[in-house]
Short mmCIF file of C-alpha atoms and ligand atoms in Angstrom, two decimals:
data_model
loop_
_atom_site.label_atom_id
_atom_site.label_comp_id
_atom_site.label_asym_id
_atom_site.label_seq_id
_atom_site.Cartn_x
_atom_site.Cartn_y
_atom_site.Cartn_z
CA MET A 1339 -3.63 -8.44 -16.50
CA THR A 1340 -5.30 -8.89 -13.11
CA ARG A 1341 -7.57 -11.77 -12.22
CA TYR A 1342 -9.44 -12.67 -9.04
CA VAL A 1343 -9.25 -16.16 -7.57
CA ALA A 1344 -10.70 -18.06 -4.60
CA MET A 1345 -8.32 -19.03 -1.81
CA ASP A 1346 -8.22 -22.75 -2.74
CA ARG A 1347 -7.18 -21.78 -6.27
CA LEU A 1348 -4.29 -19.77 -4.80
CA VAL A 1349 -3.26 -22.74 -2.65
CA GLU A 1350 -3.29 -25.13 -5.63
CA ASP A 1351 -1.31 -22.72 -7.81
CA LEU A 1352 1.30 -22.22 -5.09
CA LYS A 1353 1.56 -26.00 -4.62
CA ALA A 1354 2.39 -26.24 -8.31
CA PHE A 1355 5.13 -23.63 -7.83
CA ALA A 1356 6.38 -25.54 -4.78
CA GLY A 1357 6.70 -28.65 -6.95
CA ARG A 1358 9.10 -26.65 -9.11
CA GLY A 1359 11.19 -25.30 -6.21
CA PHE A 1360 9.17 -22.10 -5.68
CA PRO A 1361 10.88 -19.96 -8.35
CA ALA A 1362 10.88 -16.49 -6.73
CA MET A 1363 10.47 -14.32 -9.77
CA GLU A 1364 7.71 -16.49 -11.28
CA VAL A 1365 5.85 -16.50 -7.98
CA ARG A 1366 6.29 -12.74 -7.82
CA ARG A 1367 4.80 -12.29 -11.27
CA TYR A 1368 1.92 -14.65 -10.44
CA LEU A 1369 1.12 -12.78 -7.21
CA SER A 1370 1.28 -9.41 -8.93
CA GLU A 1371 -1.40 -10.55 -11.39
CA THR A 1372 -3.63 -12.64 -9.10
CA LEU A 1373 -5.81 -11.01 -6.47
CA ILE A 1374 -7.97 -12.80 -3.91
CA ALA A 1375 -11.67 -12.32 -4.51
CA PRO A 1376 -12.92 -10.01 -1.70
CA GLU A 1377 -15.48 -12.55 -0.45
CA ALA A 1378 -12.78 -15.27 -0.31
CA LEU A 1379 -10.77 -13.05 2.02
CA GLU A 1380 -13.64 -12.44 4.44
CA PRO A 1381 -13.23 -15.56 6.72
CA TYR A 1382 -9.68 -14.42 7.49
CA ILE A 1383 -10.49 -10.84 8.45
CA HIS A 1384 -10.24 -10.58 12.24
CA HIS A 1385 -9.28 -7.27 13.80
CA ARG A 1386 -8.19 -6.66 17.36
CA LYS A 1387 -7.71 -3.25 18.82
CA GLU A 1388 -4.60 -4.27 20.79
CA HIS A 1389 -2.46 -5.44 17.87
CA TYR A 1390 -2.45 -6.49 14.25
CA THR A 1391 -3.61 -10.08 13.75
CA ARG A 1392 -2.00 -13.05 11.97
CA ASN A 1393 -4.59 -15.33 10.37
CA LEU A 1394 -3.46 -18.66 9.01
CA VAL A 1395 -4.95 -19.73 5.68
CA HIS A 1396 -2.76 -22.65 4.72
CA LYS A 1397 0.46 -24.26 5.86
CA ASP A 1398 2.38 -27.23 4.54
CA ARG A 1399 6.04 -28.14 4.50
CA ASP A 1400 6.75 -25.91 1.51
CA PHE A 1401 4.85 -22.69 2.14
CA GLU A 1402 2.46 -20.81 4.37
CA ILE A 1403 -0.28 -18.31 3.51
CA LEU A 1404 -1.42 -15.71 6.04
CA VAL A 1405 -3.85 -12.83 6.01
CA ILE A 1406 -2.66 -10.05 8.29
CA CYS A 1407 -5.21 -7.48 9.47
CA TRP A 1408 -4.09 -4.01 10.50
CA GLY A 1409 -6.09 -1.39 12.36
CA ALA A 1410 -5.11 2.23 11.81
CA GLY A 1411 -1.94 2.86 13.82
CA GLN A 1412 -0.95 -0.82 14.07
CA ARG A 1413 2.56 -1.82 13.09
CA ALA A 1414 4.86 -4.83 12.72
CA PRO A 1415 8.30 -3.85 14.06
CA ILE A 1416 11.45 -4.28 11.99
CA HIS A 1417 11.93 -8.02 11.54
CA GLY A 1418 13.93 -10.50 9.48
CA HIS A 1419 12.77 -13.39 7.34
CA GLU A 1420 15.47 -15.95 8.02
CA GLY A 1421 16.49 -16.13 4.40
CA GLU A 1422 13.05 -17.46 3.43
CA LEU A 1423 10.99 -15.94 0.65
CA CYS A 1424 8.40 -13.52 1.97
CA PHE A 1425 5.82 -11.83 -0.22
CA ALA A 1426 3.20 -9.40 1.08
CA ARG A 1427 0.38 -7.95 -0.94
CA VAL A 1428 -2.10 -5.29 0.07
CA GLU A 1429 -5.68 -6.59 -0.20
CA ARG A 1430 -7.55 -3.81 1.63
CA GLY A 1431 -6.63 -0.30 2.66
CA ARG A 1432 -3.07 0.89 2.40
CA LEU A 1433 0.21 -0.10 4.10
CA ARG A 1434 3.68 1.37 4.48
CA PHE A 1435 6.66 -0.92 3.80
CA SER A 1436 10.17 -0.01 5.00
CA ASN A 1437 13.07 -2.21 3.91
CA TYR A 1438 16.41 -2.35 5.74
CA ALA A 1439 19.89 -3.71 5.17
CA LEU A 1440 21.96 -5.22 8.00
CA VAL A 1441 25.09 -3.05 7.87
CA SER A 1442 26.84 -4.43 10.93
CA GLU A 1443 26.21 -7.27 13.39
CA ASN A 1444 28.40 -5.96 16.18
CA PRO A 1445 27.51 -3.29 16.99
CA LEU A 1446 24.12 -3.98 15.50
CA ARG A 1447 23.23 -1.45 12.84
CA LEU A 1448 20.50 -1.41 10.18
CA GLU A 1449 20.12 1.12 7.41
CA PRO A 1450 17.05 1.88 5.31
CA ARG A 1451 17.47 0.49 1.81
CA ALA A 1452 15.25 3.21 0.39
CA ALA A 1453 12.51 5.59 1.44
CA PRO A 1454 9.42 3.79 2.81
CA VAL A 1455 6.86 2.87 0.18
CA ASP A 1456 3.10 3.23 0.63
CA GLY A 1457 1.16 0.55 -1.20
CA SER A 1458 -2.55 0.36 -1.89
CA ILE A 1459 -4.68 -2.57 -3.05
CA GLY A 1460 -2.67 -4.85 -5.33
CA PHE A 1461 0.73 -3.52 -4.21
CA LEU A 1462 3.20 -6.40 -3.85
CA ASP A 1463 6.24 -6.26 -1.58
CA GLY A 1464 8.96 -8.89 -1.71
CA PRO A 1465 10.71 -11.10 -1.56
CA ALA A 1466 11.55 -9.12 1.60
CA ASP A 1467 14.57 -9.56 3.82
CA ILE A 1468 14.48 -7.18 6.81
CA HIS A 1469 11.51 -4.84 6.92
CA SER A 1470 8.75 -3.21 8.92
CA VAL A 1471 5.14 -2.88 7.85
CA ASP A 1472 2.67 -0.41 9.22
CA ASN A 1473 -0.74 1.11 8.81
CA PRO A 1474 -0.08 4.69 9.94
CA LEU A 1475 -2.84 6.45 11.85
CA GLU A 1476 -3.07 9.07 9.13
CA PHE A 1477 -4.26 6.39 6.66
CA ARG A 1478 -7.43 6.37 8.80
CA THR A 1479 -8.67 2.96 7.71
CA ASP A 1480 -8.27 -0.75 8.41
CA ALA A 1481 -6.03 -2.71 6.08
CA ALA A 1482 -5.44 -6.36 5.22
CA SER A 1483 -2.54 -8.02 3.45
CA LEU A 1484 -1.89 -11.47 2.05
CA HIS A 1485 1.46 -13.04 2.94
CA VAL A 1486 3.18 -15.99 1.34
CA TYR A 1487 6.22 -17.48 3.10
CA SER A 1488 8.34 -20.23 1.68
CA LYS A 1489 9.38 -22.16 3.68
CA PRO A 1490 7.10 -21.62 6.67
CA TYR A 1491 9.01 -20.41 9.71
CA ALA A 1492 8.04 -20.41 13.36
CA GLU A 1493 10.37 -17.79 14.83
CA CYS A 1494 12.02 -14.60 13.70
CA ASP A 1495 14.27 -11.79 14.90
CA ILE A 1496 12.69 -8.45 15.66
CA TYR A 1497 14.55 -5.18 16.20
CA ASP A 1498 13.42 -2.46 18.56
CA SER A 1499 15.22 0.12 16.45
CA GLU A 1500 17.87 0.40 13.75
CA THR A 1501 20.52 -0.16 16.42
CA GLY A 1502 18.84 -2.93 18.39
CA PRO A 1503 18.35 -4.65 20.61
CA ARG A 1504 17.42 -7.68 18.56
CA ARG A 1505 15.05 -10.22 20.07
CA ARG A 1506 13.94 -13.70 19.06
CA VAL A 1507 10.18 -14.17 19.01
CA LYS A 1508 7.86 -17.07 18.30
CA LEU A 1509 5.24 -16.37 15.68
CA ILE A 1510 1.67 -17.04 16.69
CA TYR A 1511 -1.74 -17.05 15.07
CA ASP A 1512 -4.92 -15.18 15.93
CA SER A 1513 -7.06 -17.46 13.77
CA ILE A 1514 -6.49 -20.75 11.99
CA GLU A 1515 -8.44 -21.53 8.82
CA GLY A 1516 -10.96 -18.86 9.75
CA VAL A 1517 -11.45 -19.92 13.39
CA PRO A 1518 -10.25 -17.43 16.04
CA VAL A 1519 -7.76 -18.83 18.57
CA GLU A 1520 -6.51 -17.45 21.86
CA ARG A 1521 -3.22 -15.74 21.34
CA ALA A 1522 -0.89 -17.81 23.51
CA ARG A 1523 2.69 -16.67 23.86
CA GLY A 1524 4.95 -19.68 24.03
FE1 LIG B 2211 7.65 -9.55 7.13
#
């Protein structure tokens, strides 16, 4: 059963889960049944032609909600989630999710866990560990996804390929609570 909610409803429901330790499988079920009303998503839709955008909806000490906007051909490289829970759900368009396992640290080697999966509206990925997300050019349309991270995290490892190198990057926002911000690399 699918229902549509406003963003503040989502925040309140996730706070309730946070009060119970953010039980991953319950949160997963909740997210798979609860879509954001299209008009509630609108303030967080900001596209840039240079890169995908990270748009902050809510952040507290327990969890963070982002809307990520993807132009056709835009891609998040392979990255890790620091052991935190990461859910991603397609809200508009279609996205390709590729999950990896860390097979060896030294030398660095990742292996695909399975064939990439293309998800359309309502598709839920996660909790993810190491993955890449992209909106391939052939999909020919913009996409947007809702992300829930618990706990919030400020940095992550990204991988240039399945054999490295691995780099540490700070995560930045393109808009905060609907207001665009200059993308400053710290
Ligand atoms: Fe991710």
